[in-house]
XYZ file of C-alpha atoms in Angstrom:
589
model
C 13.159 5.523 12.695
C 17.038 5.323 12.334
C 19.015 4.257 14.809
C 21.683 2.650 16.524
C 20.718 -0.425 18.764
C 22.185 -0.558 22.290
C 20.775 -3.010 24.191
C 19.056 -1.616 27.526
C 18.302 -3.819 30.470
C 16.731 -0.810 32.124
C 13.333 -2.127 31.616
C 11.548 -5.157 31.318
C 9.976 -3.694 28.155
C 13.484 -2.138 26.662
C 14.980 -5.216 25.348
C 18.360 -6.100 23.347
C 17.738 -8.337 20.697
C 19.053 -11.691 22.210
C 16.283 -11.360 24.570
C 13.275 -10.850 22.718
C 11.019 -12.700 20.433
C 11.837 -11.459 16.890
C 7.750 -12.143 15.907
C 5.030 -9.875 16.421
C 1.618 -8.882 16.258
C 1.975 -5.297 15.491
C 5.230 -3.432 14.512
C 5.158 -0.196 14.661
C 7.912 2.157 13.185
C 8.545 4.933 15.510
C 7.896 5.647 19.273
C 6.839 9.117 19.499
C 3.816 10.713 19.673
C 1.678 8.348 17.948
C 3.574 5.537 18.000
C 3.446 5.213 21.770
C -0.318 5.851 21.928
C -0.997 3.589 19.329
C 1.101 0.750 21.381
C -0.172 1.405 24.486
C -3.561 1.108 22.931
C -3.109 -2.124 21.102
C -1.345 -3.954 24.035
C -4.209 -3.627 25.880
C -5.453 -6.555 24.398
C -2.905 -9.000 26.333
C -3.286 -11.714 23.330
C -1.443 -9.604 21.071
C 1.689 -8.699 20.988
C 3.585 -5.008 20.294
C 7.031 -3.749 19.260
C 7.977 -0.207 18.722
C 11.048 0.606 17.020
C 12.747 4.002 17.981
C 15.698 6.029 16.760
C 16.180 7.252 20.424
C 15.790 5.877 23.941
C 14.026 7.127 27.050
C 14.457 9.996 28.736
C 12.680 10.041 31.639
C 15.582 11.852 33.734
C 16.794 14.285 31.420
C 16.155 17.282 32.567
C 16.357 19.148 29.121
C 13.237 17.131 28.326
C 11.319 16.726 32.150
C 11.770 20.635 33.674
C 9.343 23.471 33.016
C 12.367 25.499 32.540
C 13.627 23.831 29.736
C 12.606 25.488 26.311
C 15.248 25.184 24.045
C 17.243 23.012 25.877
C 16.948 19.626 24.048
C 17.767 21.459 20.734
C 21.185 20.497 19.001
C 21.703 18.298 21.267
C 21.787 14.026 20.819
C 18.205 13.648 20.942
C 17.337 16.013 18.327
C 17.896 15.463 14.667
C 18.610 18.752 13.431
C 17.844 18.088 9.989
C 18.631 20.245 7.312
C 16.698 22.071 4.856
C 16.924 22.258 0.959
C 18.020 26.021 0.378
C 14.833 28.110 0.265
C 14.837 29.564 -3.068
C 11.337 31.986 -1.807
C 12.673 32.872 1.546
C 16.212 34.386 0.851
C 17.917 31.036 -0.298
C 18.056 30.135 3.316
C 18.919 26.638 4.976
C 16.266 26.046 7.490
C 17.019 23.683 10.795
C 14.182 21.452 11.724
C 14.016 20.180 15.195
C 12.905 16.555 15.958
C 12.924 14.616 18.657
C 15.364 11.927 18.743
C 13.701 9.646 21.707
C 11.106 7.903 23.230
C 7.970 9.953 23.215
C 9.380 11.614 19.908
C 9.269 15.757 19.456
C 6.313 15.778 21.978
C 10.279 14.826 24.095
C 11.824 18.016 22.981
C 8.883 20.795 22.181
C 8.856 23.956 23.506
C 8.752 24.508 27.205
C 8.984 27.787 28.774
C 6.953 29.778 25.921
C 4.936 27.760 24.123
C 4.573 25.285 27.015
C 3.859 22.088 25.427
C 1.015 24.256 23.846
C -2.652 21.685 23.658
C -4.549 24.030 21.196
C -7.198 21.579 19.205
C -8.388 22.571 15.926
C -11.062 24.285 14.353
C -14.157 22.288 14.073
C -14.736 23.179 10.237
C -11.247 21.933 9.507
C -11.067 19.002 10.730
C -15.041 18.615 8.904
C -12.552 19.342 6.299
C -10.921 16.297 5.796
C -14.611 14.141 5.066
C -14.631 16.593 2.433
C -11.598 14.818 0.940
C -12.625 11.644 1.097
C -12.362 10.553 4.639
C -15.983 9.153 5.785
C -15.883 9.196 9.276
C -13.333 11.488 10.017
C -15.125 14.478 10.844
C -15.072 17.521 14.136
C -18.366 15.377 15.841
C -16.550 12.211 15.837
C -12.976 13.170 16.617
C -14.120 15.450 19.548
C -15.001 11.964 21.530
C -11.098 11.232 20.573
C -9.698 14.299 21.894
C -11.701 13.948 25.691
C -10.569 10.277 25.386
C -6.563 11.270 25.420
C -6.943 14.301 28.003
C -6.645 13.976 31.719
C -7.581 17.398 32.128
C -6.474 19.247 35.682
C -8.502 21.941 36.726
C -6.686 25.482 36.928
C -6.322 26.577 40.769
C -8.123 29.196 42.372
C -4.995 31.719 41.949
C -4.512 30.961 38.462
C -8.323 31.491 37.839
C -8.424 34.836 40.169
C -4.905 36.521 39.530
C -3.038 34.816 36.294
C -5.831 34.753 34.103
C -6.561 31.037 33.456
C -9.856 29.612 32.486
C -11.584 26.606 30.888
C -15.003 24.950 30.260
C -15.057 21.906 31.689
C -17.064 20.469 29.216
C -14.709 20.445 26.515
C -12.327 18.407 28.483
C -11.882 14.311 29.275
C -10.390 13.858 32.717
C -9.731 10.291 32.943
C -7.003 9.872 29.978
C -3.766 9.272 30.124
C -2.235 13.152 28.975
C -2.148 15.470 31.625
C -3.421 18.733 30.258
C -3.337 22.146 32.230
C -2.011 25.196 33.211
C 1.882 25.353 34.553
C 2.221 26.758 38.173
C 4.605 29.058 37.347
C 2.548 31.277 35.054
C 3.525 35.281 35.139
C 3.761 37.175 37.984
C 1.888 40.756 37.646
C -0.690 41.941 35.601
C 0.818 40.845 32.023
C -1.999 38.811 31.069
C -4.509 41.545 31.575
C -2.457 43.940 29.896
C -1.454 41.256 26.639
C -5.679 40.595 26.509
C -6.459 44.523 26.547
C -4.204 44.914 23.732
C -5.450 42.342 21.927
C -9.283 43.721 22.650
C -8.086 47.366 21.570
C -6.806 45.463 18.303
C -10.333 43.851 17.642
C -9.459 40.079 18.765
C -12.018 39.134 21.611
C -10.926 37.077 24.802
C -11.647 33.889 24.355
C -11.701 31.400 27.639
C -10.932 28.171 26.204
C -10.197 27.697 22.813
C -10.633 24.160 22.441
C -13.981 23.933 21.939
C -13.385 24.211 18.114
C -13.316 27.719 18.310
C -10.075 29.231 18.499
C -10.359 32.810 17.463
C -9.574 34.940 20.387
C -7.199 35.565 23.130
C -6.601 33.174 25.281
C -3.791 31.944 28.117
C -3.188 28.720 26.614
C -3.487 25.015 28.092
C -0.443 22.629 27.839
C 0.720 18.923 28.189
C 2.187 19.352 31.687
C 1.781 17.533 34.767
C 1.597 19.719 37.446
C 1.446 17.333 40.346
C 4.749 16.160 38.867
C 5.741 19.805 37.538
C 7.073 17.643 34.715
C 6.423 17.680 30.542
C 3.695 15.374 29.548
C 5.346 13.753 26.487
C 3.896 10.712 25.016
C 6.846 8.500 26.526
C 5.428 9.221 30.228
C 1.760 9.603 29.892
C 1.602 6.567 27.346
C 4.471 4.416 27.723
C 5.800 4.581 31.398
C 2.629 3.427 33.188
C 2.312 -0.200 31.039
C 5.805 -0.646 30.352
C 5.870 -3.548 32.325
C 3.317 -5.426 30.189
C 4.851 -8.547 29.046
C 3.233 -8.152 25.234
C 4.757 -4.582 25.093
C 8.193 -4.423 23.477
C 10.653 -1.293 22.487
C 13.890 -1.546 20.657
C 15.317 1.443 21.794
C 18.316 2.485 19.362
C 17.216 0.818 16.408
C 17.408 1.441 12.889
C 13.700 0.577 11.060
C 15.823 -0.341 6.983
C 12.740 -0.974 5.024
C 9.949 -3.519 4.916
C 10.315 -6.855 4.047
C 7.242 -8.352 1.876
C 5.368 -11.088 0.850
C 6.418 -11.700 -2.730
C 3.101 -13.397 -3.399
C 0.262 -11.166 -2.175
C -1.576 -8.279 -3.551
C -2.293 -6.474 -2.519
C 1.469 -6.164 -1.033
C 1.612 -7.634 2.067
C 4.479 -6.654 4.338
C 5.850 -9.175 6.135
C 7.912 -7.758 9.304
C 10.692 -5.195 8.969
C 14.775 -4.877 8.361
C 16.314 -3.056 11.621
C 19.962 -2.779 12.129
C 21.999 -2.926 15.194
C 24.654 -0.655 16.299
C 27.180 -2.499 13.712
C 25.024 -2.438 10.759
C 24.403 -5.956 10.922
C 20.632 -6.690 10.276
C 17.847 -8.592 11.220
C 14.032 -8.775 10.550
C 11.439 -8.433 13.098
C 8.294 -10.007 11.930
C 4.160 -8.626 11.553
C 2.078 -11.354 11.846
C -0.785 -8.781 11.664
C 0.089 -5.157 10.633
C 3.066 -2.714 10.200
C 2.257 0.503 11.519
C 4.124 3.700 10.485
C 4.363 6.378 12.851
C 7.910 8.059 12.052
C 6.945 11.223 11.598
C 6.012 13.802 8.478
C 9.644 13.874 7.733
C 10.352 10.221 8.148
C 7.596 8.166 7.470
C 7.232 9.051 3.643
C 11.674 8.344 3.191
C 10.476 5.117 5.379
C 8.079 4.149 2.662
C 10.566 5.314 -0.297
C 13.443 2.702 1.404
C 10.450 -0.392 1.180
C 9.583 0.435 -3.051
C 6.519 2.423 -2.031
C 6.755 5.428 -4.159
C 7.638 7.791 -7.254
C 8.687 5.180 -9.327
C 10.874 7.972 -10.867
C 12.713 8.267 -7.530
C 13.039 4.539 -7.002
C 14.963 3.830 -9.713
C 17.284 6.821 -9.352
C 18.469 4.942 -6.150
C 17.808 1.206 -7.788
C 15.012 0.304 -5.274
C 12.636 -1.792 -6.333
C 8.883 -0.704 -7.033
C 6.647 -2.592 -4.557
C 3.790 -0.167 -4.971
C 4.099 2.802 -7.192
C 2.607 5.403 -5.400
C 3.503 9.025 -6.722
C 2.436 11.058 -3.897
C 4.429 9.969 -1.162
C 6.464 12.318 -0.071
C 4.574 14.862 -1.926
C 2.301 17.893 -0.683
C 4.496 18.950 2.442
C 2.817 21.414 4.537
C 4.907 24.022 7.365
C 4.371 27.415 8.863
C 6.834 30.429 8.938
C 7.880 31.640 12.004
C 8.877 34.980 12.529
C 9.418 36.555 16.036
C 9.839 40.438 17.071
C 11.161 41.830 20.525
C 10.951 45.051 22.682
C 12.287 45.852 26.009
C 9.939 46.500 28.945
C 10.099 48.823 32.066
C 8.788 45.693 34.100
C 10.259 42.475 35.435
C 8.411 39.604 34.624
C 9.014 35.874 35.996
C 7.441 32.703 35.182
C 5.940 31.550 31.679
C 3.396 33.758 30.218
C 1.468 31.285 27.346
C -0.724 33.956 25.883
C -1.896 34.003 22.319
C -4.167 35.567 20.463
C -5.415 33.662 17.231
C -6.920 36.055 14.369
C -8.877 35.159 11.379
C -7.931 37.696 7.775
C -10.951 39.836 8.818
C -9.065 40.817 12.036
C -5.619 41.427 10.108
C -5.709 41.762 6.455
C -6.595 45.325 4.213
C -9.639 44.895 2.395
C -7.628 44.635 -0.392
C -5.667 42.217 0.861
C -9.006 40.026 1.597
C -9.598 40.269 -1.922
C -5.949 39.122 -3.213
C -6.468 36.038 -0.811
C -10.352 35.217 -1.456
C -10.786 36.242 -4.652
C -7.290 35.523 -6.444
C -7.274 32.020 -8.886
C -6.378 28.753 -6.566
C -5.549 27.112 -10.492
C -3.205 29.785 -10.719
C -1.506 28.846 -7.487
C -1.610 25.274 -7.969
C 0.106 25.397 -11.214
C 2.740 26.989 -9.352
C 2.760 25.149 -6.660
C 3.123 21.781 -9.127
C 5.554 23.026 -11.413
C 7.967 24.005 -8.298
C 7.670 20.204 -7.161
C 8.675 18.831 -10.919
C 5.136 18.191 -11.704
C 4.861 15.547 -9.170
C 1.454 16.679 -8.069
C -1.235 17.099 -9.882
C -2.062 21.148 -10.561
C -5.706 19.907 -11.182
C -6.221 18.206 -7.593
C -4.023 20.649 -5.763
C -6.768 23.280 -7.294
C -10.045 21.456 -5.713
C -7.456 21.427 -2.278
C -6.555 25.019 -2.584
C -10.830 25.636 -3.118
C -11.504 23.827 0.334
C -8.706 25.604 2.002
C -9.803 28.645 0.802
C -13.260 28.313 2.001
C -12.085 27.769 5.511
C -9.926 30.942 5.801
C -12.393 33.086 3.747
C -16.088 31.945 4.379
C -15.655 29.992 7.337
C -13.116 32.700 8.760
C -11.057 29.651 10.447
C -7.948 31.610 12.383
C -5.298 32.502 9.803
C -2.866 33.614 12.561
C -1.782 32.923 15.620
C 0.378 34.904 17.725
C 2.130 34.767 20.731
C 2.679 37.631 23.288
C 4.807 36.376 26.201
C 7.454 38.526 29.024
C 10.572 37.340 30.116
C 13.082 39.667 32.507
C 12.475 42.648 30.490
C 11.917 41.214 27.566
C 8.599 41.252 25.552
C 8.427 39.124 22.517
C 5.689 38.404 20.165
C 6.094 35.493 17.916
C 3.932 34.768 14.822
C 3.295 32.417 11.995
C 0.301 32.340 9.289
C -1.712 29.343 9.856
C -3.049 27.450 6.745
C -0.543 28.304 3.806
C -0.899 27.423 0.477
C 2.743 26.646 -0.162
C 3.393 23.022 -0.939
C 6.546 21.701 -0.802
C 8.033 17.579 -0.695
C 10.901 14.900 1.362
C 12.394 12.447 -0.382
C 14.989 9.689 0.257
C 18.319 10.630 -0.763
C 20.167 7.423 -1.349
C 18.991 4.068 -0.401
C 21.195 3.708 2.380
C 18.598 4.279 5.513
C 21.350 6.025 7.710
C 20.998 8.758 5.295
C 18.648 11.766 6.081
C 15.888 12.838 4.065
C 16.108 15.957 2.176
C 13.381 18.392 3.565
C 12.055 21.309 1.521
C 9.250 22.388 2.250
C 9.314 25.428 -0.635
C 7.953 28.501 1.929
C 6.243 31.252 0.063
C 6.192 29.761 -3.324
C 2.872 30.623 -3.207
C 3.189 34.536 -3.257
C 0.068 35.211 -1.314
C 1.637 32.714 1.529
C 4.137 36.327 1.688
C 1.472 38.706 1.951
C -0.431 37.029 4.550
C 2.763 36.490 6.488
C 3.642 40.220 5.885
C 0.160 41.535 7.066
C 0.321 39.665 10.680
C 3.708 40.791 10.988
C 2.095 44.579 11.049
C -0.448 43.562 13.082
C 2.219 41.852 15.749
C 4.104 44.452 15.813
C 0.847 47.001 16.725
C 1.141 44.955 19.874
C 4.058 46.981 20.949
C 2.547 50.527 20.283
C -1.198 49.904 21.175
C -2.359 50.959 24.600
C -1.714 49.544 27.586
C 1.213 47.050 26.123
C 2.666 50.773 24.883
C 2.913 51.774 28.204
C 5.529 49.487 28.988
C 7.142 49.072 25.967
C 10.624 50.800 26.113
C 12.255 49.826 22.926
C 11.771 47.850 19.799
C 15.009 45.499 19.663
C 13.366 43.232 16.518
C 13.407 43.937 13.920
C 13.761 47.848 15.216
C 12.948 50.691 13.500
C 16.430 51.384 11.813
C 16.301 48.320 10.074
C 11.968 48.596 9.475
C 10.708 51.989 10.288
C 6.904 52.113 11.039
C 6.288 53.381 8.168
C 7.944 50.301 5.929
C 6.892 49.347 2.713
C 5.813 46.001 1.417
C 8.868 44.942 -0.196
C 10.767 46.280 3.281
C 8.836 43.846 4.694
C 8.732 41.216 2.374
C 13.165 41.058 2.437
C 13.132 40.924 5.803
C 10.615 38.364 6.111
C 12.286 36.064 3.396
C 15.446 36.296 5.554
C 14.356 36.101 9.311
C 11.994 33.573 8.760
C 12.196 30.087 10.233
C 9.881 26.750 10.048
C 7.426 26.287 12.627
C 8.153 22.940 13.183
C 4.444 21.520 12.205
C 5.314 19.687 9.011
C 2.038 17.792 7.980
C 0.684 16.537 4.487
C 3.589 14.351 3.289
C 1.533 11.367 3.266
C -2.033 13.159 3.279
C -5.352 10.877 4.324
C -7.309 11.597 1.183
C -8.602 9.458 -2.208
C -6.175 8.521 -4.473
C -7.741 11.560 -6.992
C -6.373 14.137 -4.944
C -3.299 13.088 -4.181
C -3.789 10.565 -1.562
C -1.247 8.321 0.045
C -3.592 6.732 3.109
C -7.452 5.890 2.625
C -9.506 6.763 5.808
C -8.523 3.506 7.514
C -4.923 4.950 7.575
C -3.542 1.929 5.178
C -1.542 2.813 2.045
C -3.343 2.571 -1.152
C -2.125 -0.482 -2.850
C -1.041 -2.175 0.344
C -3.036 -4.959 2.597
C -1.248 -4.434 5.802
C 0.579 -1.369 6.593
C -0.520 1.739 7.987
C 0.202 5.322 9.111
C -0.161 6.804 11.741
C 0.989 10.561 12.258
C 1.281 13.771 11.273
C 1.734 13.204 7.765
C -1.403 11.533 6.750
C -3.050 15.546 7.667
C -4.347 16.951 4.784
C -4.800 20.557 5.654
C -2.687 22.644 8.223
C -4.895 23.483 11.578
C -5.477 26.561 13.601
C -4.071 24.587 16.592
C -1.136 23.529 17.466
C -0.767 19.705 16.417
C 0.059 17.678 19.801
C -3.812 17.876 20.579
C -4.520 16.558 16.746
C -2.643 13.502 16.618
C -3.185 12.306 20.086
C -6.906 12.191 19.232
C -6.389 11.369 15.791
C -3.786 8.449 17.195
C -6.568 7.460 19.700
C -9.148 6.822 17.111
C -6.305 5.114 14.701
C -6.246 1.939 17.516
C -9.712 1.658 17.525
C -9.884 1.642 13.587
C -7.165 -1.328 13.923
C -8.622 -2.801 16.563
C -11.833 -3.318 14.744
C -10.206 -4.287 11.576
C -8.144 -7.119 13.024
C-alpha cells in the first residue's frame, strides 16, 4: 500500500521503525481484508514472525467507520482513496470515483453501512466450481464452503427480528466460532416494509428465499451483514482479525507506510524476492526483509501497480517507465472486472426508520425478454472477446478471453446463476431501489502510471464495452423500476423522483434507456480479475497456490486473483478464500 509512516506507540503491535526488527518471516503488503486475516492466521504459529504494511492506520474510534449509522460517511474523507477513473468512453465519457479504504481493516473499514449493511452474501456454488474449471484444482464450492463456516461467528437473529422484521437463517450454513461476527443489525425497519418489499418481489416472479448463503442466492431475502451486535459496531477485518492478537509479540504493523517495490534475489529463479522497499513519511527508504514469503494483499486496484513497481509485468509497460523486467508477465493488470450501479427513487406515504437490507437477486429468466435471452445466450462470446481485446490494446488474448466468456456464459444461461441483484430499502419517505448486473462481460485493465509509487494507478475498468453488458443493465433497470408500480409497493408509492417520468416515461425506449444509463451509472465498487487465479493459457497471473507464475516466493492474496464476478457480494468471498490462502502457506512452508 502507499503511505506515509508515522510512528504509533499506540500499540505494542503498531511500531515506528526504530523499534522494530527490520527481518521477517512473512511480509505482507496491505492490511485490509485479507491481509489482516492472512496475518492473524500465520502468527498463530508463535515461531514465525509477521509484518503488515498499510497505507492507513487504525480506526477503531472513528465513528464514520464503527456506527451503524454511518453509510457514506468515511467517503472523501482521509481514509478513503478516492481514486479516479480513466474517462468511460461506453458510459457517457464519464470519470468514475472509486472508493477504497485507506486503513487498517482496508474497504471492509469504509463499506456501506446503513443500506447495504456490511452486506455477507456468499456466492453461488456453480461459480465458485467455476474457477477448477480454469485451472484451479482444489478450489472448488465443496471445499471453500468449510472456509466460509471457518471465518463466520454467526449470531442468531432474535425472536423479534424472526417474528416482526422478517429475518431468517439456516443454521447449518453458518460457523459460529470464527472470528467475523455475522448477523442481522438491531435496528432493522420498523413496520411492515419487509413484507410488503417480499410481496412485490413474489408478484414479480422472484421467490423468498430465507438464507441465501447456502450457494443459492436467487430469491428475496433480508440480508445478513458483518456487524457485531453485542457491540452494535462494523465488523471490519481490523477488529474481528487484528484487535484480539494484536498484542502477539511476532505480529507487527507499520501503520503509514509506503510498500515501493520488491527487492530480489539477483541470483534465483525462479525470482526470489527478498524483503520489500517502504518509505517513511520523508521519502527516505528502507527494506524490510522475507525470510520466507512476500504476500500481496493490496487490493484489485493496487496489488497488480504493486507488482508493475517490482518488474513483474507487460514488459511493454515497464520500459515506458524504465523499470526493469524481473518477470515478464503480460497479464497483470489485465482482465479488470466491476459492476454498474444504477439507483432509482420514489417518495412514500409512510415513515420508515431503521435499515431495511432487502434484496432480491434474479437470474435472466426472471428479467430478460425472450429475445433478450437469446441476444445474451445465443450471441458469439469470440465476437465479444475480440472486442473486449482490441479495447485493452491487444493485451489479452481474444482466443482465451473466448473459452472465459464460454464458462461465464454457461453460468448465467444454463446454470441460471443470479444475473441481478437488487436492492429495495425505505428511509423517511424515501424508497430507493438500487441495482447492478452481476457477471458482466466487460473487461477492462490498471496500470502503473509512472514509477514513482506515490503515484496512483490509472483505473479503467471499460463498462459496457461489451454491448450486451448495456442490455442486461437496461433490462433490470425495467424490472427495478416495476418495483414501484407493482402491488402492494404501489400502494405506497407517491412519486417517482429517479429517474422520473419526465426525464423516462414508462413507456421509454431502449436507446432512452440506454443514454441515461451510460450517464447515471456508477462502479459498484467490486473490482476483481486484475490478477485472476487461472493457468498461464488463459490469462493467468496466480497458479492455484496463489504465487505468481515465474516467481518462487511471492503471493496474492485478494480480490484480484478472482476470475469471474460472483452473485454475492465479495466480503464473504475473500474472507473464506483468505482463510484457506494461510492454510495453503502454512502447508507450503
Amino acid at each position: 500500500m502507499f503511505m506515509n509512516l508515522v510512528p504509533l506507540f499506540t500499540s505494542f503491535a503498531l511500531v515506528s521503525f526504530a523499534r522494530c526488527q527490520k527481518d521477517f518471516d512473512y511480509v505482507i503488503v496491505g492490511g485490509g481484508t485479507c491481509g489482516l486475516t492472512v496475518a492473524n492466521r500465520l502468527s498463530e504459529n508463535p515461531n514465525v514472525t509477521v509484518a503488515v504494511i498499510e497505507a492507513g492506520t487504525l480506526q477503531e474510534n472513528n465513528p464514520n467507520v464503527t456506527s451503524w449509522d454511518s453509510f457514506l460517511k468515511a467517503y472523501n474523507t482521509s481514509i478513503d482513496w478516492q481514486y479516479r477513473s480513466a474517462n468511460q468512453q461506453y458510459a457517457a465519457n464519464q470519470e468514475l470515483i472509486y472508493h477504497s479504504g485507506k486503513a487498517l481493516g482496508g474497504s471492509s473499514a469504509i463499506n456501506g453501512l446503513r443500506v447495504s449493511r456490511m452486506t455477507y452474501v456468499r456466492a453461488e456454488s456453480a461459480q465458485i466450481d467455476a474457477w477448477e474449471m480454469v485451472g484451479n484444482d482444489g478450489w472448488n464450492w465443496n471445499d471453500l464452503y468449510q472456509y466460509y463456516k471457518k471465518s463466520e461467528h454467526f449470531d442468531n437473529a432474535t425472536r423479534k427480528q424472526l417474528d416482526v422484521d422478517g429475518a431468517s437463517f439456516t443454521s447449518e450454513y453458518h460457523g459460529f466460532n470464527g472470528p467475523l461476527h455475522v448477523g442481522y443489525p438491531v435496528e432493522l425497519n420498523n413496520g411492515s416494509f419487509h413484507e410488503t418489499a417480499n410481496a412485490t418481489a413474489q408478484a414479480l416472479g422472484i421467490p423468498f428465499n430465507p438464507d441465501v448463503n447456502g450457494g443459492h442466492v436467487r430469491g428475496f431475502t433480508v440480508w445478513q451483514s458483518t456487524f457485531d451486535r453485542s457491540a452494535d459496531a462494523r465488523a471490519d477485518s481490523a477488529r474481528e482479525y487484528y484487535l484480539p492478537v494484536r498484542d502477539r509479540p511476532n505480529l507487527h504493523v507499520f501503520s503509514s507506510t509506503t510498500a515501493a517495490r520488491m527487492i530480489w534475489n539477483p541470483s534465483e529463479t525462479p525470482a526470489v524476492a527478498n524483503g520489500i522497499e517502504v518509505l517513511d513519511i520523508n521519502n527516505q527508504s528502507m527494506v524490510i526483509g522475507a525470510r520466507k514469503e512476500v504476500i500481496v494483499s493490496a487490493g484489485s486496484l493496487r496489488s497488480p501497480a504493486f507488482l508493475e513497481l517490482s518488474g513483474v509485468g507487460n514488459p511493454k509497460i515497464l520500459a515506458k517507465y524504465k523499470i526493469p523486467v524481473i518477470v515478464p508477465l503480460h497479464a497483470v493488470g489485465e482482465n479488470l472486472q466491476d459492476q454498474t450501479n444504477i439507483a432509482l427513487a420514489a417518495t412514500g406515504h409512510l415513515n420508515f426508520t431503521g435499515t431495511g437490507p432487502y434484496v432480491a437477486y434474479a437470474n435472466v429468466s426472471d428479467f430478460l425478454s425472450q429475445s433478450e435471452v437469446s441476444k445474451v445466450c445465443s450471441s458469439g462470446v469470440t465476437a465479444w472477446a475480440q472486442t473486449v481485446s482490441a479495447a485493452n490494446s491487444d493485451n489479452v488474448n481474444a482466443t482465451a478471453l473466448a473459452k472465459l466468456f464460454q464458462i461465464q456464459r454457461k453460468l448465467i444461461c444454463e446454470d441460471l446463476v443470479p444475473d441481478a441483484e437488487i436492492i429495495i430499502t425505505a428511509s423517511g419517505s424515501s424508497i430507493v431501489t438500487a441495482h447492478w448486473g452481476l457477471m458482466p462481460f466487460s473487461r477492462g485493465s490498471v496500470h502503473i502510471t509512472s514509477g514513482n509509487p506515490l503515484e496512483p494507478p490509472l483505473i479503467d475498468p471499460k463498462m459496457f464495452v461489451v454491448d450486451a453488458d448495456l442490455m442486461v443493465q437496461t433490462a433490470i433497470a425495467r424490472f427495478s423500476r416495476f418495483i414501484f408500480y407493482t402491488e402492494p409497493m404501489s400502494s405506497i408509492v407517491q412519486e417517482e423522483l429517479a429517474p422520473g417520468l419526465a426525464l423516462l416515461p414508462l413507456n421509454a425506449t431502449d436507446g432512452q434507456w440506454a443514454t441515461y444509463i451510460k450517464s447515471a451509472t456508477t462502479p459498484n465498487s467490486h473490482p476483481i480479475g486484475s490478477a485472476s487465479m487461472m493457468s498461464q493459457d488463459l490469462g493467468g497471473v496466480v497458479d492455484s497456490k496463489l504465487r505468481v507464475y515465474g516467481t518462487r516466493n511471492v503471493r496474492i492474496v485478494d480480490a484480484s486473483i478472482m476470475p469471474f464476478q460472483v452473485s454475492g457480494h465479495l466480503t464473504s468471498t475473500l474472507y473464506a478464500l483468505s482463510e484457506k490462502a494461510a492454510e495453503i502457506i502454512k502447508a507450503d512452508t
